[in-house]
Coordinates of N, CA and C in Angstrom, one line a residue:
M208 N -11.1 -27.5 -23.7 CA -10.6 -26.7 -23.0 C -9.5 -27.4 -21.7
N209 N -8.6 -26.8 -21.3 CA -7.8 -26.8 -20.3 C -8.0 -26.4 -19.1
E210 N -7.6 -27.3 -18.0 CA -8.1 -27.0 -16.5 C -7.3 -25.3 -16.2
R211 N -7.4 -24.7 -15.2 CA -6.9 -23.5 -15.1 C -5.9 -24.4 -13.6
F212 N -4.6 -24.2 -13.9 CA -4.2 -24.4 -13.1 C -3.2 -23.3 -11.9
Y213 N -4.0 -23.4 -10.6 CA -4.0 -21.7 -9.7 C -2.8 -22.2 -8.7
L214 N -1.5 -21.4 -8.8 CA -0.4 -21.2 -7.3 C -1.4 -21.0 -6.6
Y215 N -2.5 -20.3 -6.1 CA -2.9 -20.4 -4.7 C -4.9 -19.7 -5.2
D216 N -5.0 -20.2 -3.8 CA -6.7 -20.0 -4.2 C -7.9 -19.9 -2.9
D217 N -6.8 -18.7 -1.9 CA -7.6 -18.5 -1.1 C -8.8 -17.0 -0.4
T218 N -9.1 -17.4 0.3 CA -10.8 -16.5 0.9 C -10.3 -16.1 1.9
E219 N -10.1 -14.8 2.5 CA -9.2 -14.1 3.8 C -9.9 -12.9 4.1
E220 N -10.4 -12.6 5.6 CA -11.1 -11.5 6.3 C -9.8 -11.0 6.0
T221 N -10.2 -9.5 5.9 CA -9.1 -8.3 6.1 C -9.8 -6.9 7.0
K222 N -8.8 -6.1 7.1 CA -9.2 -4.6 7.9 C -9.0 -3.9 6.9
T223 N -9.3 -3.0 6.7 CA -9.1 -2.3 5.8 C -9.4 -1.2 6.5
R224 N -8.9 0.1 5.7 CA -9.1 1.4 6.8 C -8.6 1.8 5.5
F225 N -9.9 3.4 4.8 CA -9.6 4.2 4.4 C -9.9 5.5 4.7
V226 N -8.7 6.4 4.1 CA -8.5 7.8 5.0 C -7.4 9.0 3.5
S227 N -8.7 10.1 3.6 CA -7.6 10.9 2.8 C -7.5 12.4 3.6
F228 N -6.3 13.0 2.7 CA -6.0 13.8 3.6 C -5.1 14.8 2.8
M229 N -5.2 16.2 2.7 CA -4.3 16.7 2.5 C -2.7 17.3 3.0
G230 N -2.0 17.2 1.2 CA -0.7 17.6 1.6 C -0.2 18.6 1.0
E231 N 1.0 19.2 1.1 CA 1.4 20.8 0.9 C 0.7 20.6 -1.2
N232 N 1.0 19.6 -1.6 CA 1.1 19.7 -3.3 C -0.4 18.8 -3.8
Q233 N -0.7 18.0 -2.7 CA -1.9 16.8 -3.4 C -2.6 16.3 -2.0
R234 N -3.3 16.0 -2.7 CA -4.2 15.3 -2.1 C -4.4 13.8 -2.1
F235 N -4.3 12.7 -0.7 CA -3.7 11.9 -0.5 C -4.8 11.0 -0.3
D236 N -5.3 10.2 -1.3 CA -6.9 8.8 -0.6 C -6.0 7.4 -0.7
L237 N -6.1 7.0 0.1 CA -5.4 5.8 0.8 C -6.4 4.8 0.9
A238 N -6.9 3.3 0.7 CA -7.3 2.4 1.7 C -5.8 0.9 1.9
I239 N -6.2 1.3 3.0 CA -5.0 0.7 3.8 C -4.9 -0.7 4.4
M240 N -4.9 -2.2 3.9 CA -5.6 -3.3 3.9 C -4.3 -3.9 4.6
Y241 N -4.9 -4.7 5.1 CA -4.3 -5.4 6.8 C -4.9 -7.0 6.6
S242 N -3.7 -8.5 6.4 CA -4.7 -9.1 5.9 C -3.4 -10.1 6.9
D243 N -3.9 -11.2 7.0 CA -2.3 -12.4 7.5 C -1.4 -12.7 6.6
R244 N -1.8 -12.4 5.6 CA -1.0 -12.4 4.2 C -0.4 -11.7 4.1
Y245 N 1.4 -11.7 3.5 CA 2.6 -10.7 3.4 C 3.1 -10.6 4.5
Y246 N 3.1 -11.5 5.3 CA 3.9 -11.7 6.2 C 3.8 -10.5 7.1
G247 N 2.6 -9.9 7.7 CA 2.6 -8.9 8.2 C 2.1 -7.5 7.7
K248 N 2.8 -7.5 6.4 CA 2.9 -6.3 5.5 C 1.1 -5.6 5.7
A249 N 1.0 -4.6 5.3 CA -0.2 -3.7 4.7 C 0.1 -3.5 3.0
V250 N -0.8 -3.6 2.8 CA -1.2 -3.5 0.7 C -2.1 -2.0 1.0
V251 N -1.1 -1.2 0.6 CA -1.6 0.4 0.8 C -2.0 0.7 -0.9
F252 N -3.2 1.1 -0.8 CA -3.5 1.8 -2.3 C -3.4 3.1 -2.2
D253 N -3.2 3.7 -3.4 CA -2.9 5.2 -3.9 C -4.7 5.5 -5.1
I254 N -5.8 5.0 -4.3 CA -7.2 5.3 -5.1 C -6.6 6.3 -6.2
Q255 N -6.5 7.7 -5.9 CA -6.1 8.7 -7.3 C -5.3 8.3 -8.5
G256 N -4.4 7.7 -7.6 CA -3.0 7.2 -8.5 C -2.6 6.0 -9.6
S257 N -4.2 4.8 -9.0 CA -4.1 3.8 -9.7 C -3.4 3.2 -9.0
R258 N -2.3 2.6 -7.9 CA -1.2 1.9 -7.4 C -1.5 1.5 -6.7
F259 N -0.2 0.6 -6.1 CA -0.5 0.4 -4.7 C 0.9 -0.5 -4.5
A260 N 1.2 -1.1 -2.7 CA 2.0 -1.7 -2.8 C 1.7 -2.2 -1.7
I261 N 2.7 -3.3 -1.4 CA 3.1 -4.1 -0.5 C 3.8 -3.5 1.1
L262 N 3.7 -3.1 1.9 CA 4.2 -2.0 2.7 C 4.7 -2.5 4.3
G263 N 5.9 -2.5 4.7 CA 6.1 -2.5 6.3 C 7.0 -1.4 6.5
Q264 N 7.4 -1.1 7.8 CA 8.4 -0.6 8.3 C 9.8 -0.4 7.0
D265 N 9.9 -1.6 7.3 CA 11.5 -1.5 6.4 C 11.3 -0.7 5.1
D266 N 9.7 -1.7 4.4 CA 9.9 -0.6 3.4 C 9.9 1.0 2.9
L267 N 9.8 1.2 4.3 CA 9.1 2.7 4.7 C 10.6 3.8 4.7
D268 N 11.6 2.5 5.4 CA 12.3 3.3 5.5 C 13.7 2.9 4.5
E269 N 13.7 2.5 3.3 CA 14.1 2.0 2.2 C 14.2 3.0 1.1
P270 N 15.1 4.8 0.9 CA 15.0 5.0 0.4 C 14.8 5.4 -1.1
G271 N 13.8 6.2 -1.7 CA 13.4 6.3 -2.7 C 12.1 5.0 -2.8
Y272 N 11.9 4.5 -2.1 CA 10.6 3.1 -2.6 C 9.6 3.6 -2.8
L273 N 8.9 4.4 -1.8 CA 7.7 5.4 -2.2 C 7.7 6.3 -3.4
E274 N 8.3 6.6 -3.7 CA 8.6 7.6 -4.9 C 8.8 6.5 -6.0
H275 N 9.0 5.8 -6.7 CA 9.4 4.4 -6.8 C 7.9 3.8 -7.6
A276 N 7.8 3.2 -5.9 CA 6.4 2.5 -5.9 C 4.6 2.9 -6.5
Y277 N 5.0 4.7 -6.2 CA 3.7 5.2 -6.5 C 3.9 6.6 -7.4
Q278 N 4.8 6.8 -8.0 CA 5.5 7.7 -8.5 C 4.8 9.2 -8.7
I279 N 5.4 9.6 -7.1 CA 5.4 10.8 -6.8 C 6.8 10.9 -6.7
S280 N 6.8 12.8 -6.0 CA 7.9 13.7 -6.2 C 8.7 12.9 -4.6
E281 N 9.6 13.7 -4.6 CA 10.1 13.2 -2.7 C 9.5 14.1 -2.0
E282 N 9.3 15.1 -2.3 CA 8.3 15.9 -1.1 C 6.8 15.2 -1.1
D283 N 6.1 14.8 -1.8 CA 5.0 14.2 -1.5 C 5.2 12.7 -0.8
A284 N 6.0 12.0 -0.8 CA 6.9 10.2 -0.7 C 6.7 11.0 0.9
S285 N 7.6 12.3 0.9 CA 8.1 12.0 2.5 C 6.7 13.1 3.4
E286 N 5.5 13.8 3.1 CA 4.4 13.7 3.7 C 3.7 12.2 3.7
M287 N 3.6 11.3 2.7 CA 3.2 9.6 2.5 C 3.7 9.3 3.7
R288 N 5.0 9.0 3.7 CA 5.7 8.3 4.6 C 5.5 9.1 6.1
D289 N 5.5 9.9 6.4 CA 5.6 10.6 7.7 C 4.2 9.7 8.3
F290 N 2.9 9.4 7.2 CA 1.6 9.5 7.8 C 1.5 8.0 7.8
L291 N 2.1 7.3 6.9 CA 2.3 5.7 6.5 C 3.3 4.5 8.4
Q292 N 4.3 5.7 8.5 CA 5.0 5.9 9.5 C 4.5 5.2 10.8
E293 N 3.3 6.2 10.9 CA 2.1 6.2 12.2 C 1.3 5.4 12.3
V294 N 0.5 4.2 11.2 CA -0.3 3.8 10.7 C 0.0 1.9 10.3
I295 N 1.2 2.1 10.2 CA 1.5 0.6 9.4 C 1.8 0.2 10.5
R296 N 2.0 -1.3 10.8 CA 2.2 -1.6 12.3 C 3.8 -2.6 12.0

């Protein structure tokens, strides 16, 4: 058997916030994980949709980014963006 080649194998302390809120059309169940990795951005998990993205303020300002990453409508993305702009550092 060949030895496994790792690009990295690190263990890190993280801070994770679990939040659920109702939008106009859907419920959002999110886990927002902060660590020193990803250049200060957060990993945002959509628990019900089984999708995640690494997000910073710059990504939230990118048109269509949340719609694409989470496969949600423009209206739902707007509600999610409004919330994330308050909590993403």
